[in-house]
CSV table of C-alpha atoms and ligand atoms in Angstrom, one decimal:
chain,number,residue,atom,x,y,z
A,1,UNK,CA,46.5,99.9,89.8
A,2,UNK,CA,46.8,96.5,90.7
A,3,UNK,CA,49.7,95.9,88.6
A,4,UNK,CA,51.2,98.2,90.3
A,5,UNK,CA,50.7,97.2,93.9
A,6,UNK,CA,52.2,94.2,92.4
A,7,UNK,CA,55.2,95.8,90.5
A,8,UNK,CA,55.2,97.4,94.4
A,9,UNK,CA,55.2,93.9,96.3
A,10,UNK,CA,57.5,92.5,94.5
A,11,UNK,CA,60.2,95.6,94.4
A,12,UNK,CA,59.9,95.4,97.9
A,13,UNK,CA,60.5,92.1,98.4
A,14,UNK,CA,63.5,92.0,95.6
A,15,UNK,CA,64.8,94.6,98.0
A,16,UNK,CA,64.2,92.8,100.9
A,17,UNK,CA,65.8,89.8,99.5
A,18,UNK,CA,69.1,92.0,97.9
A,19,UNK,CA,68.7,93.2,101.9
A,20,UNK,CA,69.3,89.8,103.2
A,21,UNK,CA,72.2,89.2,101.2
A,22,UNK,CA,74.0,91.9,101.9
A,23,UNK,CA,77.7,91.1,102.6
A,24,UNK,CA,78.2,91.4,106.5
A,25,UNK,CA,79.1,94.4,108.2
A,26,UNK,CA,83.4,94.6,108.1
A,27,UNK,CA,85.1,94.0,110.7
A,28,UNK,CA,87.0,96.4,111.9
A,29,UNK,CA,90.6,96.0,113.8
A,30,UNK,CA,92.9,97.7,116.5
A,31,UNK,CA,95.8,96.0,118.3
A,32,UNK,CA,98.3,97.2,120.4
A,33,UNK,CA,100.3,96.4,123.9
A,34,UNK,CA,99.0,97.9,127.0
A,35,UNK,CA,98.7,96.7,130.6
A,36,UNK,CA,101.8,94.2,130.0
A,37,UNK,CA,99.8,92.6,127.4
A,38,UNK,CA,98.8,92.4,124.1
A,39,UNK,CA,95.3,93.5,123.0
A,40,UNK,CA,93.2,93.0,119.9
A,41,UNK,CA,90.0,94.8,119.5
A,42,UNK,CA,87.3,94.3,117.0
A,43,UNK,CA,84.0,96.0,116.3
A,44,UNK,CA,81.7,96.3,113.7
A,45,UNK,CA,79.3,98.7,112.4
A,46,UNK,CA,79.5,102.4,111.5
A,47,UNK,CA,81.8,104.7,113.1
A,48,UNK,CA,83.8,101.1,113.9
A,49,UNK,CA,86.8,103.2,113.6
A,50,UNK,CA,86.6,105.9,115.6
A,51,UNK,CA,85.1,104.5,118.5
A,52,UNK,CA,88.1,101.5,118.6
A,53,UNK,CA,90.5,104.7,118.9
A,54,UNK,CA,88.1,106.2,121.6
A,55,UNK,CA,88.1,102.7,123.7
A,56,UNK,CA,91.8,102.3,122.7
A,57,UNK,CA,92.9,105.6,124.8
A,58,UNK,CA,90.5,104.5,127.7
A,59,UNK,CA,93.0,101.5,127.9
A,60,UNK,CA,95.6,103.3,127.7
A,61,UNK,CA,94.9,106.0,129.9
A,62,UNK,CA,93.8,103.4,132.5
A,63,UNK,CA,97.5,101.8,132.1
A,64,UNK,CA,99.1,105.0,132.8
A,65,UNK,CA,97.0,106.0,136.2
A,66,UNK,CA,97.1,102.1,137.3
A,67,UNK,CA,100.7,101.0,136.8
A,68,UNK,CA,102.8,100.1,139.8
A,69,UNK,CA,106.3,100.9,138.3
A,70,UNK,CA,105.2,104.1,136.6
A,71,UNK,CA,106.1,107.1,138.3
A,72,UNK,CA,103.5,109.2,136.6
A,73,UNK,CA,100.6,107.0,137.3
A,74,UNK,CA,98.2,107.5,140.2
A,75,UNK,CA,99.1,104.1,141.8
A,76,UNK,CA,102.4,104.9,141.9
A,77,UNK,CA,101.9,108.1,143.5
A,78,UNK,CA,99.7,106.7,146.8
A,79,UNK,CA,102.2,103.8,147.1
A,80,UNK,CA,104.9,106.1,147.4
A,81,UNK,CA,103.2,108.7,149.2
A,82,UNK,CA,104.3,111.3,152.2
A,83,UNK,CA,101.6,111.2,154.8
A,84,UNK,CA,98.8,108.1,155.3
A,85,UNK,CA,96.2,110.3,153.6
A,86,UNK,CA,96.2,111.4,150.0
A,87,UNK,CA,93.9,112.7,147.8
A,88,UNK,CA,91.7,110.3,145.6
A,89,UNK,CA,88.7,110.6,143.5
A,90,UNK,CA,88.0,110.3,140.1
A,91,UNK,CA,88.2,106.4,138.2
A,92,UNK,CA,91.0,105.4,140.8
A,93,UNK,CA,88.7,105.7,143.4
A,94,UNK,CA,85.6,104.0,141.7
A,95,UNK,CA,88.2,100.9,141.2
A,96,UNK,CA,89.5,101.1,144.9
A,97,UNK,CA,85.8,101.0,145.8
A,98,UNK,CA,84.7,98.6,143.9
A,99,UNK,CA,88.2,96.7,144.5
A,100,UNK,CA,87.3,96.8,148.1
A,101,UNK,CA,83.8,95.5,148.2
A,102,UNK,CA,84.9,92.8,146.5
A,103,UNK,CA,88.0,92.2,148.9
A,104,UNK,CA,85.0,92.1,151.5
A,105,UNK,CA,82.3,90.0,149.7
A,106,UNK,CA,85.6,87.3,148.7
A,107,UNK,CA,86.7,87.2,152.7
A,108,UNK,CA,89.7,89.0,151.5
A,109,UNK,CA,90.7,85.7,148.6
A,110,UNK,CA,90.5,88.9,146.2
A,111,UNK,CA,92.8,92.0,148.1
A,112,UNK,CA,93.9,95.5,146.4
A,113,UNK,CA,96.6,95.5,149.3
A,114,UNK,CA,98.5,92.2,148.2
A,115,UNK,CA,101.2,94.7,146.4
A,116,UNK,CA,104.2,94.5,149.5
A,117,UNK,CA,104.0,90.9,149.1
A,118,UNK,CA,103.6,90.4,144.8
A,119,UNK,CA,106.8,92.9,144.8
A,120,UNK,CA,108.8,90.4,147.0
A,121,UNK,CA,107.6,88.1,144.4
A,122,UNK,CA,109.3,89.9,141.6
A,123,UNK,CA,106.3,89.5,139.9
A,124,UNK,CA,105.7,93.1,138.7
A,125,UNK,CA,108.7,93.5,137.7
A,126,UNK,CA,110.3,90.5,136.3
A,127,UNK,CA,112.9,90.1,138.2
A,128,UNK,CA,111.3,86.8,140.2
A,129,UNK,CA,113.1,86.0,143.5
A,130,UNK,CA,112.2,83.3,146.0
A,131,UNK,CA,111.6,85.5,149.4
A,132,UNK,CA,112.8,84.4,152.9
A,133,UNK,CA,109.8,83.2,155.5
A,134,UNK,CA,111.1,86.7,157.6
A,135,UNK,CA,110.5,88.8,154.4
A,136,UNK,CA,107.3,87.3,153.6
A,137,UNK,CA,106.0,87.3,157.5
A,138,UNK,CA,107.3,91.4,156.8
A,139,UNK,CA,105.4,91.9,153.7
A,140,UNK,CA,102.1,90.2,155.1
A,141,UNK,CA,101.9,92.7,158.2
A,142,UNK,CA,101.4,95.2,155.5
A,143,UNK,CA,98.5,93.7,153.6
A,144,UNK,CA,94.8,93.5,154.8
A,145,UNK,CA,92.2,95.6,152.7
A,146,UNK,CA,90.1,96.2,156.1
A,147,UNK,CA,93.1,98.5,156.7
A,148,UNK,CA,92.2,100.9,153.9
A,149,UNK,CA,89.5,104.0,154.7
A,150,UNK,CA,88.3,105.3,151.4
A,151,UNK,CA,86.2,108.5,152.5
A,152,UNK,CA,85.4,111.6,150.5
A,153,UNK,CA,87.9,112.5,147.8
A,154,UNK,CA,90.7,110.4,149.9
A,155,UNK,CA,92.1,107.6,151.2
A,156,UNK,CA,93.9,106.6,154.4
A,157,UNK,CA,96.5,104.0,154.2
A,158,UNK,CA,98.1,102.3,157.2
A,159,UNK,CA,102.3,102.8,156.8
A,160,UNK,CA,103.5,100.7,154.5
A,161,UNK,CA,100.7,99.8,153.0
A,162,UNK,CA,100.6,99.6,149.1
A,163,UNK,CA,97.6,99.3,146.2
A,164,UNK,CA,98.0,96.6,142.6
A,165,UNK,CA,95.0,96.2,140.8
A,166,UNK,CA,96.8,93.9,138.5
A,167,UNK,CA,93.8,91.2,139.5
A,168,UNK,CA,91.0,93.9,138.7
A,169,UNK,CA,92.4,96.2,136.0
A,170,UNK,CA,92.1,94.8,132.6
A,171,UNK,CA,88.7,93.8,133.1
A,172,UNK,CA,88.0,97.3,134.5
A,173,UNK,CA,89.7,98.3,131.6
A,174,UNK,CA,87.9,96.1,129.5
A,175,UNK,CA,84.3,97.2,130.8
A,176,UNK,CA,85.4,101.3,130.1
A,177,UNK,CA,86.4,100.3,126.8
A,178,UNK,CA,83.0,98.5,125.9
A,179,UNK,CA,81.4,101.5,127.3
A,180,UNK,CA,83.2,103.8,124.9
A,181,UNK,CA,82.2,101.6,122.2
A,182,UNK,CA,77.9,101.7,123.5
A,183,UNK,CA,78.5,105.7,123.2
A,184,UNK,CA,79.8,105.6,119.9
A,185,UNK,CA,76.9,103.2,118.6
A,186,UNK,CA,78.7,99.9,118.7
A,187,UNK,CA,76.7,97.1,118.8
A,188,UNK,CA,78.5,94.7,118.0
A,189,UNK,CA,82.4,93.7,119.1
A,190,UNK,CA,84.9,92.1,121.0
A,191,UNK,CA,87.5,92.9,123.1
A,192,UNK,CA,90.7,90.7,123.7
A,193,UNK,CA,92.6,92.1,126.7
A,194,UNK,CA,95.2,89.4,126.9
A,195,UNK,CA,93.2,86.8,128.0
A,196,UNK,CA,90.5,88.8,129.6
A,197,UNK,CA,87.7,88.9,126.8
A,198,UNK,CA,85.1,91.5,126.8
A,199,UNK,CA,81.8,90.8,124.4
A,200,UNK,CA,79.4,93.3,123.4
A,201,UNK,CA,76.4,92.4,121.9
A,202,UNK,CA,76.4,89.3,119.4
A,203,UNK,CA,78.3,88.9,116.2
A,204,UNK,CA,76.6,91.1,113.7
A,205,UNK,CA,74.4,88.1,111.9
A,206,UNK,CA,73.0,87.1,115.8
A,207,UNK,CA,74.8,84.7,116.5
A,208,UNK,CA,76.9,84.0,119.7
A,209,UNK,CA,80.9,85.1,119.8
A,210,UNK,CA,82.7,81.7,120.5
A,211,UNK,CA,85.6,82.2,122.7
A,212,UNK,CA,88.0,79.4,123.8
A,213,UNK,CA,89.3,78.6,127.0
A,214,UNK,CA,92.9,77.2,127.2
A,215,UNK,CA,94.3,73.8,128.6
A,216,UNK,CA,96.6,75.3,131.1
A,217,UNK,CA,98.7,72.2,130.7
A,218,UNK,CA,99.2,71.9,127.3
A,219,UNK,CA,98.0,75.9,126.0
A,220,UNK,CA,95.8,74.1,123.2
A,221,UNK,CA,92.5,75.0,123.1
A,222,UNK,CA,90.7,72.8,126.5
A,223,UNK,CA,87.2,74.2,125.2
A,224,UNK,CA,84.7,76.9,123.6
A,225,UNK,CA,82.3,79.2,125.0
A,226,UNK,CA,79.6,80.6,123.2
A,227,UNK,CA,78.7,83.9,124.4
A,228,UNK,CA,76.9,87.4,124.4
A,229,UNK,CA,77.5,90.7,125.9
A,230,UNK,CA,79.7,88.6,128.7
A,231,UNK,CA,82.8,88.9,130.0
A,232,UNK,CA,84.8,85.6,130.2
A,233,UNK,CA,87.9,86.1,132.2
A,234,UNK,CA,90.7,83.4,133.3
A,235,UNK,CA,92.9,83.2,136.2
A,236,UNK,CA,95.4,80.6,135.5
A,237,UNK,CA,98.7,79.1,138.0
A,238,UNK,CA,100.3,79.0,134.1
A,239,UNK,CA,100.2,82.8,132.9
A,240,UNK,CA,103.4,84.0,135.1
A,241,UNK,CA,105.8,81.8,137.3
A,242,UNK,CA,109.1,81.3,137.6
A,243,UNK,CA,110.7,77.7,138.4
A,244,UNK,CA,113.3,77.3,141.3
A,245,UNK,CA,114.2,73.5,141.6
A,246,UNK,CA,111.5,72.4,140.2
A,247,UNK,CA,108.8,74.3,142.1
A,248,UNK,CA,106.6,75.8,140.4
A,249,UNK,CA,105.8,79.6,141.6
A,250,UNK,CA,103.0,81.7,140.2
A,251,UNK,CA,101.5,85.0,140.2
A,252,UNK,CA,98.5,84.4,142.2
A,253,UNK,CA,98.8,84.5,145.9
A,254,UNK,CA,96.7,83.4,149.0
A,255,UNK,CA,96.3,86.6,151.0
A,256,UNK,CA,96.3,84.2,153.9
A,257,UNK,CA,99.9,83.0,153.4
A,258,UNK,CA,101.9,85.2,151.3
A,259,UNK,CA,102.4,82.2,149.1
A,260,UNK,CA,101.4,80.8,145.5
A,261,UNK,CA,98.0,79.8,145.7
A,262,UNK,CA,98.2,75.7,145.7
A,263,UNK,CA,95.2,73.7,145.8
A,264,UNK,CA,94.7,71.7,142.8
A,265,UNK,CA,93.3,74.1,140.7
A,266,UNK,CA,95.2,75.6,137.5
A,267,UNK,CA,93.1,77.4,135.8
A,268,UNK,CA,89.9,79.7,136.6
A,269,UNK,CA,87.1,81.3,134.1
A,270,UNK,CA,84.3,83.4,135.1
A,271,UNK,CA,82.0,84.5,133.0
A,272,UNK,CA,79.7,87.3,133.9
A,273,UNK,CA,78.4,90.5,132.4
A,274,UNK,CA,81.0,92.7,134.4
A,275,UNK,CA,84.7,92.0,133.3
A,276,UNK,CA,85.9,93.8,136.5
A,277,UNK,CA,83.8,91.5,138.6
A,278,UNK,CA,85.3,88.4,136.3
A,279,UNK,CA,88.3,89.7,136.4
A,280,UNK,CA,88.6,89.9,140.5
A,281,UNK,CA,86.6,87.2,141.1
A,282,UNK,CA,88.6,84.8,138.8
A,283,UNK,CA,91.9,85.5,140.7
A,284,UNK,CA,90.0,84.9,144.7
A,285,UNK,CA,88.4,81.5,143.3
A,286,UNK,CA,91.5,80.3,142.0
A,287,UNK,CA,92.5,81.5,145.9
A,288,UNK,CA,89.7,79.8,147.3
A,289,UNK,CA,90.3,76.4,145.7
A,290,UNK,CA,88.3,74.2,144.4
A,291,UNK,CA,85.9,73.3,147.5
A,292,UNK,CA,85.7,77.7,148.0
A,293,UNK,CA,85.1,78.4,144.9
A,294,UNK,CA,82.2,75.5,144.3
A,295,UNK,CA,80.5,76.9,147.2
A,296,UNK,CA,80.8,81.0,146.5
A,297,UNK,CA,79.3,80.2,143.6
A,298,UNK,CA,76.3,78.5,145.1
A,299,UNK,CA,76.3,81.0,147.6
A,300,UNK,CA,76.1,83.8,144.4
A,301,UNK,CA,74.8,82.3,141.3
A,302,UNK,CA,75.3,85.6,139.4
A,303,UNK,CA,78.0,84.4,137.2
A,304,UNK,CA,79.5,81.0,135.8
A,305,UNK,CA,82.9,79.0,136.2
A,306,UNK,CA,84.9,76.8,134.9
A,307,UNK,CA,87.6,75.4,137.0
A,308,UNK,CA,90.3,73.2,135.8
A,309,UNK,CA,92.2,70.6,138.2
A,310,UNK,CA,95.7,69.7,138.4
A,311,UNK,CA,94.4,66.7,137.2
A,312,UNK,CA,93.3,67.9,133.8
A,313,UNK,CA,89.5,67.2,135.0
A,314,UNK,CA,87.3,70.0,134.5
A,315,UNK,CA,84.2,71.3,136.0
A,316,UNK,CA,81.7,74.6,134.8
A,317,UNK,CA,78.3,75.5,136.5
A,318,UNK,CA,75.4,74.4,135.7
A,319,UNK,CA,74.5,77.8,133.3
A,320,UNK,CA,76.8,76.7,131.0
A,321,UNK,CA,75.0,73.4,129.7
A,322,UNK,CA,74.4,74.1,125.9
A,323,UNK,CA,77.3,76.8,125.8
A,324,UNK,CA,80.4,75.0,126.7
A,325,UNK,CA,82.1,72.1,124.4
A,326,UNK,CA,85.4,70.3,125.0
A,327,UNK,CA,87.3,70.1,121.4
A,328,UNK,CA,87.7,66.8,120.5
A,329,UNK,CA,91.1,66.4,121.6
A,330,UNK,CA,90.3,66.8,125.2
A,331,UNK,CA,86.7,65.1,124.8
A,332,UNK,CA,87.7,62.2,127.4
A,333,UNK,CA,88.3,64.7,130.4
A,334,UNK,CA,86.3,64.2,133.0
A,335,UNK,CA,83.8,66.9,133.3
A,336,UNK,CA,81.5,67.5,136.3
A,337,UNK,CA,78.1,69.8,136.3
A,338,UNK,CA,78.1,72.0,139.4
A,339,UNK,CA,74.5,72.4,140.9
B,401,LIG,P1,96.4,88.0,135.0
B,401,LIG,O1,96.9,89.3,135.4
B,401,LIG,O2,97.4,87.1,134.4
B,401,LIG,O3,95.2,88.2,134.1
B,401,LIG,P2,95.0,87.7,137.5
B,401,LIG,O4,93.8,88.5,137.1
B,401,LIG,O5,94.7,86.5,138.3
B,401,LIG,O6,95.8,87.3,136.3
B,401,LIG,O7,95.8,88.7,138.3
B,401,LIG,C1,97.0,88.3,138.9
B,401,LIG,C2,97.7,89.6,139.4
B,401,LIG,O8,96.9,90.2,140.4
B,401,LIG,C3,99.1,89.4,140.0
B,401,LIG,O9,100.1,89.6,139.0
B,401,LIG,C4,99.1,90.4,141.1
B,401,LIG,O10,99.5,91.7,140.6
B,401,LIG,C5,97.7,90.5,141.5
B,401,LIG,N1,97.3,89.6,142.6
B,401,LIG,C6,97.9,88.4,142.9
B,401,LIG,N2,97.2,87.8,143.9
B,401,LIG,C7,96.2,88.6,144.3
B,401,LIG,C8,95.1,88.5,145.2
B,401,LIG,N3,95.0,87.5,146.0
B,401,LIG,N4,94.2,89.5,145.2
B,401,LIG,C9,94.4,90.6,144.4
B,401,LIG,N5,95.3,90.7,143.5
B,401,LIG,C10,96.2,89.7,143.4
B,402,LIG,MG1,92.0,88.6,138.0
């Protein structure tokens, strides 16, 4: 009996041991372009498949009802509307809410309404143009989020007025697709939207997903993350612009002004469990500017940044002490520790 229990013990621990050196769980793959960007999404586990095809159409059908130069999507369809009041309910109108309270909770640094003014831009299209102070001055009347009433199954826009959630929608897009993954089983993945990156869980032996953060200057990699089941989500002066003598005109625009946001900062991360939180939140910092954004922060403390200057300096919050390295190559940049 006894040599048995032994013969027992020590199966159990060969298996145990055969357990522990199992090779890791495969990794499994899908890529494609959606939202004007490429995507690459991995997860692990079981059933990896199938749920990366069921988070892959949430993208995609999230593309379709959010893009402003499709005339199928829903967007579309309430910028180019009839009357002030159209029908909305359903995902649109869980984004325009949320879209909203942050507009409010940002002092309007984040706005849904900013479309009449990007389109002068050219910057949903492409075809960038430089617009006059009288076309600007136009465009601005139209834009103010306190404008919008969102009630029961509708919406009432002022004339004129027009919705892009292209400061919002990929890490909207990337929290529905890490949902779709958490109904499948997934526990373990991560989502590349572009530059938006969406974590769930850790990697499958426990430890932390390292993601790196770019040197806007230079693209190289600035720095690493380590992370779980977070969000980290850049707004950067460098992803879209167009050059007219020399200026420099990006994507990202001061509510306030109708301009290029331009205030020393060129690049913004957030990291936070919601990647439509990052994802709005990274674009009104990098609005705010470096003084605005230090002090939402301290006013919030429910998410962490790092902000890079114009003058290559950097600065995170103070969360981030343990989790953030400069690579070597950019190990002399000045880095300050907000508190
Ligand atoms: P990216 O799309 O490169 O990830 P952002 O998340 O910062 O970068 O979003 C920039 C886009 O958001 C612009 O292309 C425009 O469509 C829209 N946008 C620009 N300025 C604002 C703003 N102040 N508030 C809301 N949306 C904005
Ligand atoms: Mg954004």
């Amino acid at each position: 009996m006894a040599r048995f229990v032994r013969f027992l013990c020590s199966a159990l621990v060969l298996s145990l041991l055969l357990t522990g050196c199992q090779t890791a769980p495969k990794a499994h793959d899908c890529q494609f372009v959606a939202m004007d960007t490429f995507m690459s999404l991995t997860a692990y586990g079981e059933n990896a498949q199938t749920a990366l095809t069921r988070a892959q159409e949430e993208i995609l059908a999230l593309d379709t009802a959010l893009d402003v130069n499709n005339e199928k999507s829903r967007v579309y369809a309430i910028n180019h509307r009839q009357q002030d009041t159209v029908p909305l309910s359903g995902e649109v109108g869980q984004l325009l809410s949320l879209s909203l309270e942050l507009a409010r909770e940002t002092g309007g640094a984040f706005d849904p309404t900013i479309y009449p003014v990007v389109r002068k831009w050219g910057f949903t299209t492409g075809a960038y143009q430089l617009p006059t102070s009288h076309e600007l001055e136009q465009a601005l009347s139209l834009v103010g989020h306190e404008d919008l009433f969102l009630g029961q199954g509708s919406l009432t826009l002022k004339e004129g007025a027009q919705l892009d959630f292209g400061g919002i929608g990929k890490g909207w897009a990337g929290d529905r697709a890490a949902q779709a993954l958490r109904e499948q089983g997934i526990a373990s993945a991560i989502l590349r939207l572009g530059g938006n990156i969406q974590t769930l869980g850790t990697k499958p032996d426990g430890s932390l997903w390292t993601v790196g953060i770019q040197d806007p200057a230079t693209g190289d990699n600035l720095a690493t993350l380590a992370v779980a089941d977070l969000s980290v989500v850049t707004s950067g002066s460098y992803q879209r612009y167009f050059t007219v003598n020399g200026q420099v005109y990006h994507h990202i625009i001061d509510p306030a002004t109708g301009l290029p946001a331009d205030n020393g900062l060129t690049s913004v991360t957030i990291i936070a469990p919601s990647g439509a939180r990052c994802d709005a939140l990274s674009t009104a910092l990098f609005v705010m500017g470096p003084d605005g954004a230090a002090r939402f922060w301290r006013e919030h403390r429910d998410f962490e940044a790092v902000l890079v200057f114009d003058d290559g300096s950097v600065a995170i919050t103070n969360g981030l002490q343990g989790n953030f390295t400069l690579t070597p190559a950019f190990s002399h940049r000045r880095l300050e520790v907000l508190e």
